[in-house]
C-alpha cells in the first residue's frame, strides 16, 4: 500500500469521528467512565495495600522476659524467637537500655526515676517484628509458649482491622475491575455496532467499488484507536485531579494516628506512569477491538 | 467469438422454492450496448448480483472478461470488481463526501497516487458536465446530477464493462433520456454497457439489442429498430 493511501485512510478515520460525532461522543463517554471506575478501583487497592504495609512495618511486639534469667538463656530464647515463622527481626533490649529509654521518654522529669538504678524494675525485653500481621495472634501464642517469656504485648486490634480491610478491598477491587472490564467491552462493541449499522451503506459502497477488506477496516480501526486514546487521556486527567483533591482533604481532616497512616498514601507521580500506560493500552485496545468485532458482519458482501 | 459477458445455462435459486433464474443464456460481445428488460421480480437483479459476485449461480457458468466468476476466491473479489463500473438506482453516493471525493473514492480504493487523482477526477467530472459541482455534497444537487456523479465514479477507473442497474429509476423522465444518451456516448468510446431496466417504453424508443427476462428465463433477445416492434421468442 502506498503511503499516500495510508495517510488518506488515517485521515478518513479521524474525519469519521467528527462526522459521526454523536456516536463518537457516546462511545467516549462510556469508555471514559469505565476507565475511571477501573482506575479508581486500582488506586484504592494499591493504597490500602500500601497502608497495610505501613502498619505492618510498625507492627512490633514487645516480649518481656521473666525476672532473673541467665545470659546464656537469654541468647537461647532469642534464637528460639527468631526461628519462629512470621518473625523477621528480633532486637534485644537489656534492663539497663530499657531504663535509659524510659528516662529519655520522661525527658525533664527523668530525675524522678534516678533512684531506680539499683533496683531496676524494667524486664529484659525483645522487640519482635512480624512479617504478616494477619498471623499476629498465632505468633503471640507461639511466643508465650517459649519458657522464660513472661508476657507478650501486641496491638492485634489494629492488625485485625487492617487485615480485614485489605481482604475486603482486594476481593471487591478485583471483582469490580473484572465486571467493569466485561461491561465496558459489551457496551463499547454495542455502541460501535450502532455506529457501523448507520454506516453499513458506506461499507457496501466500498465493497462495490472494489475495496479490499483491510482497506475498509483501517479507517474504523483508526477511529477506534483515536477514540480510545481520547477517552484514556480524559480519564487520566480526571483521576489525576480528583486524586490530588481527595488526598489533600483526607490529610487535613485526619487525626494524628490516621495522619501517620495517610503518610503511606502513594503520591500520584509514582502511579502516573503505570496508570497512564494502563489507560492508554486498555483504551486503544478496547476501541480497536470494538471496531473490529462489530464490523465483522457487515464486511461480508 | 469472444464474449465479455457470458452466461451459459445459468440457474440460480435463493432456496428450494424460490428459483430466481432458470437456464439463462446471455452472450455479450465487447463494445456492445445491451438493454435487459423485465418486470420487477423477473430476475434482472439476480443477474446483476451474479455479475457482481454478490451471489453465485447454482448451476451453469458466469464468465466476465474471461474470468469464471463463480470460481473467484474471497480475496480476489475486490480486484475483480475493480474491472466493472456499476451504477445503481439509488446512486449510492457517500453523503458526507463531496462530489470530488465520491468520484476519487474508487481510485483511492485501488491505491492510486494523489497526483493521478488530482488530474483524473476533474477530467471525468468535466466529461459528465459536473465540473462546477466538484465541491458540492450529494444532497445539494439534483437526482440527475447525482446519477451523473455515480456514473463518473463508475468510469473513473476506466473499466471495460459498465453495468447500470435501473439507472433512471429515481430520475424525472426527461432526464432519464439524458442518462441513457450519456450511456450510449460512453459505449461509443468502447465500453461495453449493460443497462437493466423495467421501463420497456423507453427502451423501445431507443432500440438496439434488447433482452427480455420473464419469470427467470430469457424470452426475447434481438436487435430492434428504434420504436420498432418486439416479438417474444418462442
Coordinates of C-alpha atoms in Angstrom, one line a residue:
Chain A
X1 CA 0.0 0.0 0.0
X2 CA 1.3 3.5 -0.9
X3 CA 2.0 5.9 1.9
X4 CA -0.4 8.4 0.3
X5 CA -3.2 5.8 0.6
X6 CA -2.3 5.1 4.3
X7 CA -2.4 8.8 5.0
X8 CA -5.7 9.0 3.4
X9 CA -7.1 6.1 5.4
X10 CA -5.9 7.6 8.7
X11 CA -7.3 11.0 7.8
X12 CA -10.6 9.2 7.0
X13 CA -10.7 7.6 10.4
X14 CA -10.1 11.0 12.1
X15 CA -12.7 12.6 9.9
X16 CA -15.3 9.9 10.7
X17 CA -15.0 10.7 14.4
X18 CA -16.3 14.2 13.6
X19 CA -18.8 13.2 11.0
X20 CA -20.4 10.8 13.5
X21 CA -19.8 13.0 16.5
X22 CA -22.9 12.0 18.5
X23 CA -21.9 8.3 18.3
X24 CA -18.2 9.2 18.9
X25 CA -19.2 11.2 22.0
X26 CA -21.3 8.4 23.4
X27 CA -18.5 5.8 22.9
X28 CA -16.0 8.1 24.5
X29 CA -18.4 8.8 27.5
X30 CA -18.8 5.0 28.0
X31 CA -15.1 4.3 27.7
X32 CA -14.1 7.1 29.9
X33 CA -16.5 6.2 32.6
X34 CA -15.3 2.6 32.6
X35 CA -11.7 3.6 32.7
X36 CA -12.4 5.9 35.6
X37 CA -14.1 3.3 37.6
X38 CA -11.4 0.7 36.9
X39 CA -8.7 3.3 37.6
X40 CA -10.4 4.3 40.9
X41 CA -10.6 0.6 42.0
X42 CA -7.0 0.2 41.2
X43 CA -5.9 3.3 43.1
X44 CA -7.9 2.3 46.2
X45 CA -6.5 -1.2 46.1
X46 CA -2.9 0.0 45.7
X47 CA -3.3 2.5 48.5
X48 CA -4.9 0.2 51.0
X49 CA -2.1 -2.3 50.3
X50 CA 0.4 0.4 51.0
X51 CA -1.3 1.4 54.2
X52 CA -1.4 -2.2 55.4
X53 CA 2.3 -2.5 54.6
X54 CA 2.9 0.7 56.6
X55 CA 1.0 -0.6 59.6
X56 CA 2.8 -3.9 59.2
X57 CA 6.1 -2.1 59.3
X58 CA 5.1 -0.5 62.6
X59 CA 3.8 -3.8 63.9
X60 CA 6.2 -4.7 66.7
X61 CA 5.5 -7.0 69.6
X62 CA 7.2 -6.5 72.9
X63 CA 8.3 -9.7 74.6
X64 CA 9.1 -9.4 78.3
X65 CA 11.3 -12.0 79.9
X66 CA 10.9 -13.4 83.4
X67 CA 13.0 -11.9 86.2
X68 CA 16.5 -13.3 86.9
X69 CA 17.2 -15.2 83.7
X70 CA 20.8 -16.2 82.9
X71 CA 22.7 -14.5 80.0
X72 CA 23.1 -17.9 78.2
X73 CA 19.4 -18.5 78.5
X74 CA 18.6 -15.0 77.0
X75 CA 20.5 -15.8 73.8
X76 CA 18.8 -19.2 73.6
X77 CA 15.4 -17.5 73.8
X78 CA 16.5 -15.0 71.2
X79 CA 17.4 -17.9 68.9
X80 CA 14.0 -19.6 69.5
X81 CA 12.2 -16.4 68.7
X82 CA 14.0 -15.8 65.5
X83 CA 13.3 -19.4 64.5
X84 CA 9.6 -18.8 64.7
X85 CA 7.7 -18.4 61.4
X86 CA 6.5 -14.9 60.7
X87 CA 9.3 -13.3 62.7
X88 CA 11.5 -11.0 60.7
X89 CA 13.6 -9.2 63.2
X90 CA 14.4 -9.6 66.9
X91 CA 16.1 -6.8 68.9
X92 CA 17.3 -7.3 72.4
X93 CA 16.9 -4.6 74.9
X94 CA 18.7 -5.1 78.2
X95 CA 17.4 -4.0 81.6
X96 CA 19.8 -1.0 81.5
X97 CA 18.9 0.0 78.0
X98 CA 15.3 -0.3 78.9
X99 CA 15.7 2.1 81.8
X100 CA 17.6 4.5 79.6
X101 CA 14.8 4.5 77.0
X102 CA 12.3 5.1 79.8
X103 CA 14.4 8.0 81.1
X104 CA 14.5 9.5 77.7
X105 CA 10.8 9.4 77.3
X106 CA 10.5 11.1 80.7
X107 CA 12.6 14.0 79.4
X108 CA 13.0 16.7 82.0
X109 CA 11.3 14.6 84.6
X110 CA 13.9 11.9 84.3
X111 CA 15.2 12.6 87.9
X112 CA 12.1 11.0 89.2
X113 CA 13.3 7.6 88.3
X114 CA 17.0 8.3 89.0
X115 CA 17.0 6.2 92.2
X116 CA 15.6 3.2 90.3
X117 CA 19.1 2.4 89.1
X118 CA 19.8 -0.1 91.8
X119 CA 16.5 -1.9 91.7
X120 CA 15.7 -1.7 88.0
X121 CA 12.1 -2.8 87.5
X122 CA 12.3 -2.9 83.7
X123 CA 12.4 -6.5 82.5
X124 CA 14.7 -7.7 79.8
X125 CA 12.9 -7.2 76.5
X126 CA 12.8 -8.4 72.9
X127 CA 11.3 -6.2 70.3
X128 CA 9.9 -8.6 67.6
X129 CA 8.9 -7.5 64.2
X130 CA 6.4 -9.8 62.3
X131 CA 6.0 -10.2 58.6
X132 CA 2.3 -10.9 58.2
X133 CA 0.0 -9.1 60.6
X134 CA -2.9 -11.4 60.0
X135 CA -0.9 -14.1 61.9
X136 CA -0.2 -11.8 64.9
X137 CA -2.5 -13.8 67.3
X138 CA -0.7 -17.1 66.4
X139 CA 2.8 -15.6 66.7
X140 CA 1.8 -14.2 70.1
X141 CA 0.7 -17.6 71.4
X142 CA 3.9 -19.2 69.9
X143 CA 5.9 -16.7 71.8
X144 CA 4.1 -17.2 75.0
X145 CA 4.8 -20.9 74.8
X146 CA 8.6 -20.3 75.0
X147 CA 9.8 -20.9 78.6
X148 CA 11.3 -17.8 80.2
X149 CA 8.9 -15.4 78.5
X150 CA 6.6 -13.8 80.9
X151 CA 4.4 -11.5 78.8
X152 CA 3.8 -10.6 75.1
X153 CA 2.2 -7.4 74.0
X154 CA 0.9 -6.9 70.5
X155 CA -1.5 -4.4 69.1
X156 CA -3.6 -7.1 67.4
X157 CA -6.7 -4.9 67.2
X158 CA -5.1 -2.6 64.6
X159 CA -3.7 -5.6 62.9
X160 CA -7.0 -7.3 62.6
X161 CA -8.8 -4.3 61.2
X162 CA -6.2 -3.6 58.6
X163 CA -6.1 -7.2 57.5
X164 CA -9.8 -7.4 57.1
X165 CA -9.8 -4.1 55.2
X166 CA -7.2 -5.4 52.9
X167 CA -9.1 -8.6 52.2
X168 CA -12.4 -6.8 51.5
X169 CA -10.7 -4.2 49.2
X170 CA -8.8 -7.0 47.5
X171 CA -11.9 -9.1 46.8
X172 CA -14.2 -6.2 45.9
X173 CA -11.5 -4.4 43.9
X174 CA -10.7 -7.3 41.6
X175 CA -14.4 -8.2 41.3
X176 CA -15.2 -4.6 40.3
X177 CA -12.3 -4.5 37.8
X178 CA -13.3 -7.7 36.2
X179 CA -17.0 -6.8 36.0
X180 CA -16.4 -3.4 34.6
X181 CA -13.9 -4.8 32.0
X182 CA -16.6 -7.1 30.7
X183 CA -19.4 -4.5 30.8
X184 CA -17.3 -1.9 29.0
X185 CA -16.4 -4.3 26.3
X186 CA -20.1 -5.1 25.7
X187 CA -21.2 -1.5 25.8
X188 CA -18.4 -0.4 23.5
X189 CA -18.9 -3.0 20.9
X190 CA -22.7 -2.2 21.0
X191 CA -22.0 1.5 20.6
X192 CA -19.7 0.9 17.7
X193 CA -22.1 -1.6 16.2
X194 CA -24.8 1.1 16.2
X195 CA -22.3 3.4 14.6
X196 CA -21.4 0.9 12.0
X197 CA -25.1 0.0 11.4
X198 CA -25.7 3.5 10.3
X199 CA -22.6 3.3 8.0
X200 CA -23.3 -0.1 6.5
X201 CA -24.3 1.6 3.3
X202 CA -20.9 3.2 3.2
X203 CA -19.2 -0.1 3.7
X204 CA -21.5 -1.6 1.0
X205 CA -20.4 1.1 -1.5
X206 CA -16.7 0.4 -0.6
X207 CA -17.3 -3.2 -1.5
X208 CA -18.8 -2.4 -4.9
X209 CA -16.0 -0.1 -6.0
X210 CA -13.6 -3.0 -5.2
X211 CA -12.2 -2.1 -1.8
X212 CA -10.3 -4.9 -0.1
X213 CA -11.4 -5.8 3.5
X214 CA -8.3 -4.3 5.0
X215 CA -8.9 -1.1 3.2
X216 CA -12.4 -0.9 4.6
X217 CA -11.2 -1.8 8.1
X218 CA -8.3 0.6 8.6
X219 CA -10.4 3.8 9.0
X220 CA -12.6 2.1 11.5
X221 CA -9.6 0.8 13.4
X222 CA -8.0 4.2 13.4
X223 CA -11.3 5.6 14.6
X224 CA -11.5 3.1 17.5
X225 CA -7.8 3.8 18.4
X226 CA -8.3 7.5 18.5
X227 CA -11.5 7.3 20.5
X228 CA -9.7 5.0 22.9
X229 CA -6.8 7.4 23.2
X230 CA -9.0 10.4 23.8
X231 CA -11.0 8.6 26.4
X232 CA -7.9 7.4 28.2
X233 CA -6.5 11.0 28.3
X234 CA -9.7 12.4 29.7
X235 CA -10.0 9.6 32.3
X236 CA -6.3 10.2 33.3
X237 CA -6.8 13.9 33.8
X238 CA -10.0 13.4 35.8
X239 CA -8.3 10.8 38.0
X240 CA -5.2 13.0 38.4
X241 CA -7.3 16.0 39.6
X242 CA -9.6 14.1 41.9
X243 CA -6.7 12.1 43.5
X244 CA -4.9 15.3 44.5
X245 CA -8.1 16.8 45.8
X246 CA -9.1 13.7 47.8
X247 CA -5.6 13.1 49.3
X248 CA -5.4 16.8 50.4
X249 CA -8.8 16.7 52.0
X250 CA -8.1 13.4 53.7
X251 CA -4.9 14.7 55.2
X252 CA -6.3 17.9 56.6
X253 CA -9.2 16.4 58.5
X254 CA -7.5 13.4 59.9
X255 CA -6.5 12.5 63.5
X256 CA -2.8 12.2 64.4
X257 CA -2.7 8.4 64.1
X258 CA -4.6 8.4 60.8
X259 CA -2.4 11.2 59.5
X260 CA 0.5 9.0 60.2
X261 CA -1.1 6.1 58.3
X262 CA -2.0 8.5 55.5
X263 CA 1.7 9.3 55.1
X264 CA 1.8 5.9 53.3
X265 CA -0.7 7.1 50.6
X266 CA 1.3 6.7 47.4
X267 CA 1.9 10.1 45.6
X268 CA 0.3 10.3 42.2
X269 CA 3.6 10.9 40.5
X270 CA 4.6 7.3 41.4
X271 CA 1.4 5.8 40.0
X272 CA 1.1 8.2 37.0
X273 CA 3.2 6.1 34.6
X274 CA 1.7 2.7 35.3
X275 CA -1.8 4.2 35.3
X276 CA -1.2 6.2 32.1
X277 CA 0.2 3.1 30.3
X278 CA -2.7 1.0 31.6
X279 CA -5.3 3.6 30.4
X280 CA -3.6 4.0 27.1
X281 CA -3.3 0.4 26.3
X282 CA -6.8 -0.6 27.6
X283 CA -8.5 2.3 25.9
X284 CA -6.9 1.9 22.5
X285 CA -7.2 -1.9 22.5
X286 CA -10.8 -1.8 23.6
X287 CA -11.5 0.8 20.9
X288 CA -9.9 -1.1 18.1
X289 CA -11.3 -4.5 19.1
X290 CA -14.8 -2.9 19.5
X291 CA -14.5 -1.7 15.9
X292 CA -13.3 -5.0 14.5
X293 CA -15.8 -7.1 16.4
X294 CA -18.8 -5.0 15.4
X295 CA -18.0 -4.6 11.7
X296 CA -17.3 -8.3 11.1
X297 CA -20.8 -8.9 10.0
X298 CA -21.1 -6.0 7.5
X299 CA -17.9 -6.7 5.7
X300 CA -19.1 -9.9 4.2
X301 CA -20.7 -8.9 0.9
Chain B
X1 CA -16.5 -15.0 -30.9
X2 CA -15.2 -13.9 -27.5
X3 CA -17.8 -12.6 -25.2
X4 CA -17.0 -10.2 -22.4
X5 CA -20.2 -11.2 -20.5
X6 CA -21.1 -14.9 -20.9
X7 CA -23.9 -16.7 -19.0
X8 CA -24.1 -20.3 -20.0
X9 CA -27.1 -22.3 -18.8
X10 CA -27.1 -20.3 -15.6
X11 CA -29.6 -21.1 -12.9
X12 CA -29.9 -19.5 -9.5
X13 CA -32.1 -20.2 -6.6
X14 CA -32.4 -18.5 -3.2
X15 CA -33.8 -21.7 -1.7
X16 CA -35.7 -24.7 -3.0
X17 CA -38.9 -22.9 -3.7
X18 CA -37.6 -19.5 -4.9
X19 CA -35.9 -20.1 -8.2
X20 CA -34.6 -16.7 -9.5
X21 CA -33.1 -17.8 -12.8
X22 CA -33.6 -20.9 -14.9
X23 CA -31.3 -21.9 -17.7
X24 CA -30.3 -18.4 -18.7
X25 CA -28.0 -17.9 -21.7
X26 CA -26.8 -14.4 -22.3
X27 CA -23.7 -13.6 -24.5
X28 CA -22.5 -10.0 -24.8
X29 CA -19.6 -9.1 -27.1
X30 CA -17.0 -6.4 -26.5
X31 CA -18.3 -2.9 -27.3
X32 CA -22.0 -3.9 -27.3
X33 CA -24.8 -1.9 -25.7
X34 CA -27.5 -4.2 -24.3
X35 CA -30.8 -3.4 -22.5
X36 CA -32.0 -6.1 -20.1
X37 CA -35.8 -5.5 -19.6
X38 CA -38.3 -7.2 -17.3
X39 CA -40.9 -6.6 -14.7
X40 CA -39.8 -6.4 -11.1
X41 CA -39.2 -9.9 -9.8
X42 CA -38.4 -11.3 -13.3
X43 CA -34.8 -12.0 -12.3
X44 CA -33.0 -8.8 -13.5
X45 CA -31.4 -8.0 -10.2
X46 CA -30.3 -11.7 -9.8
X47 CA -28.3 -11.3 -13.0
X48 CA -26.6 -8.2 -11.5
X49 CA -25.9 -10.0 -8.3
X50 CA -24.3 -12.8 -10.2
X51 CA -22.2 -10.4 -12.3
X52 CA -21.0 -8.5 -9.2
X53 CA -20.3 -11.8 -7.4
X54 CA -22.7 -10.9 -4.6
X55 CA -24.3 -14.3 -5.2
X56 CA -23.1 -17.4 -7.1
X57 CA -25.0 -19.5 -9.6
X58 CA -26.4 -22.8 -8.5
X59 CA -25.8 -24.2 -12.0
X60 CA -24.1 -23.1 -15.2
X61 CA -21.1 -20.8 -15.7
X62 CA -20.9 -17.0 -15.4
X63 CA -17.9 -15.6 -17.0
X64 CA -16.9 -11.9 -17.2
X65 CA -13.8 -10.6 -19.1
X66 CA -12.8 -14.3 -19.3
X67 CA -12.9 -14.8 -15.6
X68 CA -15.1 -17.6 -14.2
X69 CA -16.9 -15.5 -11.6
X70 CA -18.2 -18.5 -9.6
X71 CA -14.6 -19.7 -9.1
X72 CA -13.3 -16.5 -7.6
X73 CA -11.7 -16.7 -4.2
X74 CA -12.9 -14.4 -1.5
X75 CA -9.8 -12.3 -1.6
X76 CA -9.9 -12.0 -5.4
X77 CA -13.3 -10.5 -5.4
X78 CA -12.3 -6.8 -4.8
X79 CA -9.8 -6.9 -7.7
X80 CA -12.4 -8.5 -9.9
X81 CA -15.0 -5.7 -9.1
X82 CA -12.5 -3.0 -10.0
X83 CA -12.8 -4.1 -13.6
X84 CA -16.6 -3.3 -13.5
X85 CA -18.2 0.1 -13.4
X86 CA -21.5 -0.1 -11.6
X87 CA -24.3 2.5 -11.1
X88 CA -27.4 1.8 -9.1
X89 CA -31.0 3.1 -9.0
X90 CA -30.3 4.8 -5.6
X91 CA -27.0 6.3 -6.7
X92 CA -25.2 5.0 -3.6
X93 CA -23.1 8.1 -3.0
X94 CA -21.4 8.7 0.3
X95 CA -23.4 11.5 1.9
X96 CA -20.7 13.2 3.9
X97 CA -18.2 13.3 1.0
X98 CA -18.1 16.0 -1.7
X99 CA -18.7 15.1 -5.4
X100 CA -15.0 15.2 -6.0
X101 CA -14.3 12.8 -3.1
X102 CA -17.1 10.5 -4.1
X103 CA -15.5 10.1 -7.5
X104 CA -12.0 10.0 -6.2
X105 CA -13.1 7.3 -3.8
X106 CA -13.0 4.4 -6.3
X107 CA -9.5 5.5 -7.3
X108 CA -8.3 5.7 -3.6
X109 CA -9.6 2.2 -3.1
X110 CA -7.3 1.0 -5.8
X111 CA -4.3 2.6 -4.2
X112 CA -3.9 5.3 -6.8
X113 CA -1.4 8.2 -6.3
X114 CA -2.8 11.6 -5.3
X115 CA -1.2 13.1 -8.3
X116 CA -3.2 10.9 -10.7
X117 CA -6.4 11.5 -8.7
X118 CA -5.9 15.3 -9.0
X119 CA -5.7 15.0 -12.8
X120 CA -8.2 12.2 -13.5
X121 CA -11.2 13.3 -11.3
X122 CA -11.6 16.8 -12.8
X123 CA -11.3 15.2 -16.3
X124 CA -14.1 12.7 -15.7
X125 CA -16.3 15.4 -13.9
X126 CA -15.8 17.5 -17.0
X127 CA -17.0 14.7 -19.3
X128 CA -20.1 14.4 -17.2
X129 CA -20.7 18.1 -17.2
X130 CA -20.2 18.3 -13.4
X131 CA -17.0 20.4 -13.2
X132 CA -18.8 23.2 -11.3
X133 CA -20.3 20.8 -8.7
X134 CA -17.0 19.3 -7.5
X135 CA -17.3 20.8 -4.1
X136 CA -21.0 20.2 -3.6
X137 CA -22.4 17.4 -1.4
X138 CA -24.8 14.8 -2.8
X139 CA -27.8 16.3 -1.0
X140 CA -27.1 19.7 -2.6
X141 CA -27.5 18.5 -6.2
X142 CA -30.5 17.1 -8.3
X143 CA -31.2 13.4 -8.8
X144 CA -30.0 13.5 -12.4
X145 CA -26.7 15.1 -11.2
X146 CA -26.3 12.6 -8.5
X147 CA -26.6 9.8 -11.1
X148 CA -24.0 11.5 -13.2
X149 CA -21.7 11.6 -10.2
X150 CA -22.3 7.9 -9.7
X151 CA -21.5 7.4 -13.4
X152 CA -18.3 9.4 -13.0
X153 CA -17.3 7.2 -10.1
X154 CA -18.1 4.1 -12.1
X155 CA -16.0 5.3 -15.1
X156 CA -13.1 6.9 -13.4
X157 CA -11.2 3.6 -13.2
X158 CA -11.8 3.2 -17.0
X159 CA -13.5 -0.2 -16.7
X160 CA -14.1 -2.3 -19.8
X161 CA -17.7 -3.0 -18.7
X162 CA -20.3 -0.7 -17.3
X163 CA -23.3 -2.2 -15.5
X164 CA -26.3 0.1 -14.9
X165 CA -29.0 -1.2 -12.6
X166 CA -32.2 0.8 -13.2
X167 CA -30.1 4.0 -13.6
X168 CA -33.2 6.0 -14.5
X169 CA -35.5 4.7 -11.7
X170 CA -35.2 7.7 -9.4
X171 CA -34.9 10.4 -12.1
X172 CA -37.5 12.5 -13.9
X173 CA -38.5 11.0 -17.3
X174 CA -37.0 13.9 -19.3
X175 CA -33.7 13.5 -17.5
X176 CA -33.8 9.7 -18.0
X177 CA -33.3 10.1 -21.7
X178 CA -30.3 12.2 -21.0
X179 CA -28.8 9.5 -18.8
X180 CA -29.3 6.8 -21.5
X181 CA -27.8 9.1 -24.1
X182 CA -24.8 9.5 -21.8
X183 CA -24.5 5.8 -21.5
X184 CA -24.6 5.4 -25.3
X185 CA -21.9 8.0 -25.6
X186 CA -19.8 6.0 -23.2
X187 CA -20.5 2.9 -25.2
X188 CA -19.3 4.7 -28.4
X189 CA -15.9 5.2 -26.7
X190 CA -15.6 1.4 -26.5
X191 CA -17.0 0.5 -23.1
X192 CA -19.4 -2.5 -23.1
X193 CA -22.7 -1.3 -21.4
X194 CA -25.3 -3.4 -19.8
X195 CA -28.4 -1.5 -18.7
X196 CA -31.0 -3.2 -16.7
X197 CA -34.5 -1.5 -16.5
X198 CA -38.2 -2.2 -16.3
X199 CA -39.1 0.8 -18.5
X200 CA -40.0 -1.0 -21.7
X201 CA -41.4 2.0 -23.5
X202 CA -38.2 4.0 -23.1
X203 CA -36.1 1.0 -24.2
X204 CA -38.2 0.6 -27.3
X205 CA -37.8 4.3 -28.3
X206 CA -34.0 3.8 -28.2
X207 CA -33.9 0.4 -29.9
X208 CA -30.7 -1.7 -30.2
X209 CA -30.1 -5.1 -28.6
X210 CA -32.8 -5.9 -26.1
X211 CA -33.0 -8.9 -23.8
X212 CA -36.3 -9.5 -22.1
X213 CA -36.4 -11.6 -18.9
X214 CA -39.7 -13.1 -17.6
X215 CA -40.0 -15.3 -14.6
X216 CA -36.4 -16.2 -14.6
X217 CA -35.9 -17.1 -18.2
X218 CA -34.9 -15.2 -21.4
X219 CA -38.0 -14.7 -23.6
X220 CA -36.6 -12.2 -26.1
X221 CA -33.1 -11.4 -27.4
X222 CA -32.8 -9.5 -30.6
X223 CA -31.8 -6.2 -32.1
X224 CA -34.7 -3.8 -32.6
X225 CA -35.0 -0.6 -34.6
X226 CA -35.8 2.5 -32.6
X227 CA -39.6 2.4 -32.0
X228 CA -39.7 -1.0 -33.7
X229 CA -41.8 -3.9 -32.7
X230 CA -40.7 -6.6 -30.3
X231 CA -41.8 -10.2 -30.7
X232 CA -41.4 -12.6 -27.9
X233 CA -39.1 -15.5 -28.5
X234 CA -40.7 -19.0 -28.5

